[in-house]
């Protein structure tokens, strides 16, 4: 699902909202999550999961093409941990459609 599909679903489930209003709501929620993470905070959505940031310390790495040593600076990265409820829901749903699983594997490889 992409953001425009999410906006359309929010608008469809809330008949009193115009599509533009649903888009503003989705944008506002995503912006607040991003702003909280940028400030080093965490966002907990009960029954869904927790968004947080984690520190990746500086380290030496290897350039896969040349094999030469490369210094990678410290950085902060977003992290998401699913809730027990979401994990249970995913696992009780049974097998995921093989096309979806194949698409997910292709995304992870790229």
PDB file of C-alpha atoms in Angstrom:
ATOM      1  CA  UNK A   1       0.000   0.000   0.000  1.00  0.00           C
ATOM      2  CA  UNK A   2       1.231   3.476  -0.821  1.00  0.00           C
ATOM      3  CA  UNK A   3       0.258   6.741   0.842  1.00  0.00           C
ATOM      4  CA  UNK A   4      -2.357   7.674  -1.762  1.00  0.00           C
ATOM      5  CA  UNK A   5      -4.083   4.317  -1.219  1.00  0.00           C
ATOM      6  CA  UNK A   6      -4.092   4.917   2.539  1.00  0.00           C
ATOM      7  CA  UNK A   7      -5.632   8.356   2.004  1.00  0.00           C
ATOM      8  CA  UNK A   8      -8.322   6.848  -0.217  1.00  0.00           C
ATOM      9  CA  UNK A   9      -9.132   4.195   2.402  1.00  0.00           C
ATOM     10  CA  UNK A  10      -9.396   6.800   5.169  1.00  0.00           C
ATOM     11  CA  UNK A  11     -11.709   8.902   2.997  1.00  0.00           C
ATOM     12  CA  UNK A  12     -13.831   5.868   2.054  1.00  0.00           C
ATOM     13  CA  UNK A  13     -14.242   4.716   5.664  1.00  0.00           C
ATOM     14  CA  UNK A  14     -15.203   8.209   6.806  1.00  0.00           C
ATOM     15  CA  UNK A  15     -17.928   9.387   4.442  1.00  0.00           C
ATOM     16  CA  UNK A  16     -18.105  12.780   6.161  1.00  0.00           C
ATOM     17  CA  UNK A  17     -14.511  13.553   5.062  1.00  0.00           C
ATOM     18  CA  UNK A  18     -13.526  14.940   1.717  1.00  0.00           C
ATOM     19  CA  UNK A  19     -10.547  13.259   0.070  1.00  0.00           C
ATOM     20  CA  UNK A  20      -8.475  16.426   0.570  1.00  0.00           C
ATOM     21  CA  UNK A  21      -9.281  16.416   4.299  1.00  0.00           C
ATOM     22  CA  UNK A  22      -8.296  12.759   4.605  1.00  0.00           C
ATOM     23  CA  UNK A  23      -5.014  13.596   2.874  1.00  0.00           C
ATOM     24  CA  UNK A  24      -4.359  16.432   5.352  1.00  0.00           C
ATOM     25  CA  UNK A  25      -5.039  14.078   8.274  1.00  0.00           C
ATOM     26  CA  UNK A  26      -2.697  11.366   6.980  1.00  0.00           C
ATOM     27  CA  UNK A  27      -0.011  13.973   6.223  1.00  0.00           C
ATOM     28  CA  UNK A  28      -0.384  15.474   9.715  1.00  0.00           C
ATOM     29  CA  UNK A  29      -0.066  12.087  11.429  1.00  0.00           C
ATOM     30  CA  UNK A  30       3.005  11.140   9.405  1.00  0.00           C
ATOM     31  CA  UNK A  31       4.579  14.554   9.989  1.00  0.00           C
ATOM     32  CA  UNK A  32       4.065  14.270  13.760  1.00  0.00           C
ATOM     33  CA  UNK A  33       5.645  10.813  13.786  1.00  0.00           C
ATOM     34  CA  UNK A  34       8.618  12.124  11.772  1.00  0.00           C
ATOM     35  CA  UNK A  35       9.001  15.217  13.980  1.00  0.00           C
ATOM     36  CA  UNK A  36       8.911  13.152  17.162  1.00  0.00           C
ATOM     37  CA  UNK A  37      11.542  10.770  15.805  1.00  0.00           C
ATOM     38  CA  UNK A  38      13.702  13.692  14.641  1.00  0.00           C
ATOM     39  CA  UNK A  39      13.623  14.978  18.235  1.00  0.00           C
ATOM     40  CA  UNK A  40      14.813  11.587  19.470  1.00  0.00           C
ATOM     41  CA  UNK A  41      11.418  10.559  20.830  1.00  0.00           C
ATOM     42  CA  UNK A  42       9.330   7.468  20.362  1.00  0.00           C
ATOM     43  CA  UNK A  43       5.793   6.977  19.096  1.00  0.00           C
ATOM     44  CA  UNK A  44       3.759   4.139  20.571  1.00  0.00           C
ATOM     45  CA  UNK A  45       0.579   3.118  18.778  1.00  0.00           C
ATOM     46  CA  UNK A  46      -1.148   0.548  20.999  1.00  0.00           C
ATOM     47  CA  UNK A  47      -2.045  -2.587  19.124  1.00  0.00           C
ATOM     48  CA  UNK A  48       0.174  -1.609  16.195  1.00  0.00           C
ATOM     49  CA  UNK A  49       3.759  -1.007  17.305  1.00  0.00           C
ATOM     50  CA  UNK A  50       6.438   1.433  18.378  1.00  0.00           C
ATOM     51  CA  UNK A  51       8.468   3.793  16.199  1.00  0.00           C
ATOM     52  CA  UNK A  52      11.807   4.842  17.686  1.00  0.00           C
ATOM     53  CA  UNK A  53      15.335   5.800  16.664  1.00  0.00           C
ATOM     54  CA  UNK A  54      18.495   3.807  17.216  1.00  0.00           C
ATOM     55  CA  UNK A  55      22.113   4.852  17.097  1.00  0.00           C
ATOM     56  CA  UNK A  56      24.504   3.138  14.732  1.00  0.00           C
ATOM     57  CA  UNK A  57      28.016   3.915  15.983  1.00  0.00           C
ATOM     58  CA  UNK A  58      30.840   4.824  13.625  1.00  0.00           C
ATOM     59  CA  UNK A  59      32.775   1.874  12.297  1.00  0.00           C
ATOM     60  CA  UNK A  60      35.175   0.624   9.671  1.00  0.00           C
ATOM     61  CA  UNK A  61      33.638  -1.163   6.715  1.00  0.00           C
ATOM     62  CA  UNK A  62      34.763  -2.529   3.368  1.00  0.00           C
ATOM     63  CA  UNK A  63      33.891  -1.213  -0.062  1.00  0.00           C
ATOM     64  CA  UNK A  64      32.461  -4.304  -1.787  1.00  0.00           C
ATOM     65  CA  UNK A  65      33.842  -3.292  -5.199  1.00  0.00           C
ATOM     66  CA  UNK A  66      37.384  -2.338  -4.271  1.00  0.00           C
ATOM     67  CA  UNK A  67      37.790  -4.203  -0.999  1.00  0.00           C
ATOM     68  CA  UNK A  68      39.286  -1.056   0.501  1.00  0.00           C
ATOM     69  CA  UNK A  69      38.585   0.080   4.041  1.00  0.00           C
ATOM     70  CA  UNK A  70      35.946   2.782   4.427  1.00  0.00           C
ATOM     71  CA  UNK A  71      35.029   4.769   7.535  1.00  0.00           C
ATOM     72  CA  UNK A  72      31.274   4.966   8.158  1.00  0.00           C
ATOM     73  CA  UNK A  73      30.205   7.798  10.446  1.00  0.00           C
ATOM     74  CA  UNK A  74      27.795   7.450  13.343  1.00  0.00           C
ATOM     75  CA  UNK A  75      24.152   7.897  12.417  1.00  0.00           C
ATOM     76  CA  UNK A  76      20.648   7.631  13.796  1.00  0.00           C
ATOM     77  CA  UNK A  77      18.201   5.333  12.018  1.00  0.00           C
ATOM     78  CA  UNK A  78      14.444   4.822  12.402  1.00  0.00           C
ATOM     79  CA  UNK A  79      13.298   1.549  13.940  1.00  0.00           C
ATOM     80  CA  UNK A  80       9.861  -0.069  14.138  1.00  0.00           C
ATOM     81  CA  UNK A  81       8.828  -2.858  16.465  1.00  0.00           C
ATOM     82  CA  UNK A  82       5.463  -4.528  15.977  1.00  0.00           C
ATOM     83  CA  UNK A  83       3.074  -5.100  18.865  1.00  0.00           C
ATOM     84  CA  UNK A  84       2.055  -8.554  20.049  1.00  0.00           C
ATOM     85  CA  UNK A  85      -1.438  -7.900  18.712  1.00  0.00           C
ATOM     86  CA  UNK A  86      -0.157  -7.110  15.224  1.00  0.00           C
ATOM     87  CA  UNK A  87       2.205 -10.092  15.265  1.00  0.00           C
ATOM     88  CA  UNK A  88      -0.675 -12.348  16.270  1.00  0.00           C
ATOM     89  CA  UNK A  89      -2.915 -10.920  13.582  1.00  0.00           C
ATOM     90  CA  UNK A  90      -0.262 -11.473  10.920  1.00  0.00           C
ATOM     91  CA  UNK A  91       0.392 -15.033  12.014  1.00  0.00           C
ATOM     92  CA  UNK A  92      -3.248 -16.069  12.360  1.00  0.00           C
ATOM     93  CA  UNK A  93      -3.995 -14.793   8.870  1.00  0.00           C
ATOM     94  CA  UNK A  94      -2.384 -17.920   7.435  1.00  0.00           C
ATOM     95  CA  UNK A  95      -0.194 -18.004   4.396  1.00  0.00           C
ATOM     96  CA  UNK A  96       0.440 -14.754   2.630  1.00  0.00           C
ATOM     97  CA  UNK A  97      -0.309 -14.809  -1.077  1.00  0.00           C
ATOM     98  CA  UNK A  98       2.788 -16.138  -2.860  1.00  0.00           C
ATOM     99  CA  UNK A  99       2.836 -13.123  -5.200  1.00  0.00           C
ATOM    100  CA  UNK A 100       2.972 -10.781  -2.214  1.00  0.00           C
ATOM    101  CA  UNK A 101       5.744 -12.820  -0.612  1.00  0.00           C
ATOM    102  CA  UNK A 102       7.736 -12.804  -3.860  1.00  0.00           C
ATOM    103  CA  UNK A 103       7.279  -9.044  -4.211  1.00  0.00           C
ATOM    104  CA  UNK A 104       8.459  -8.503  -0.629  1.00  0.00           C
ATOM    105  CA  UNK A 105      11.565 -10.624  -1.261  1.00  0.00           C
ATOM    106  CA  UNK A 106      12.343  -8.600  -4.398  1.00  0.00           C
ATOM    107  CA  UNK A 107      12.065  -5.355  -2.433  1.00  0.00           C
ATOM    108  CA  UNK A 108      14.384  -6.655   0.282  1.00  0.00           C
ATOM    109  CA  UNK A 109      16.996  -7.651  -2.302  1.00  0.00           C
ATOM    110  CA  UNK A 110      17.107  -4.195  -3.895  1.00  0.00           C
TER     111      UNK A 110
END
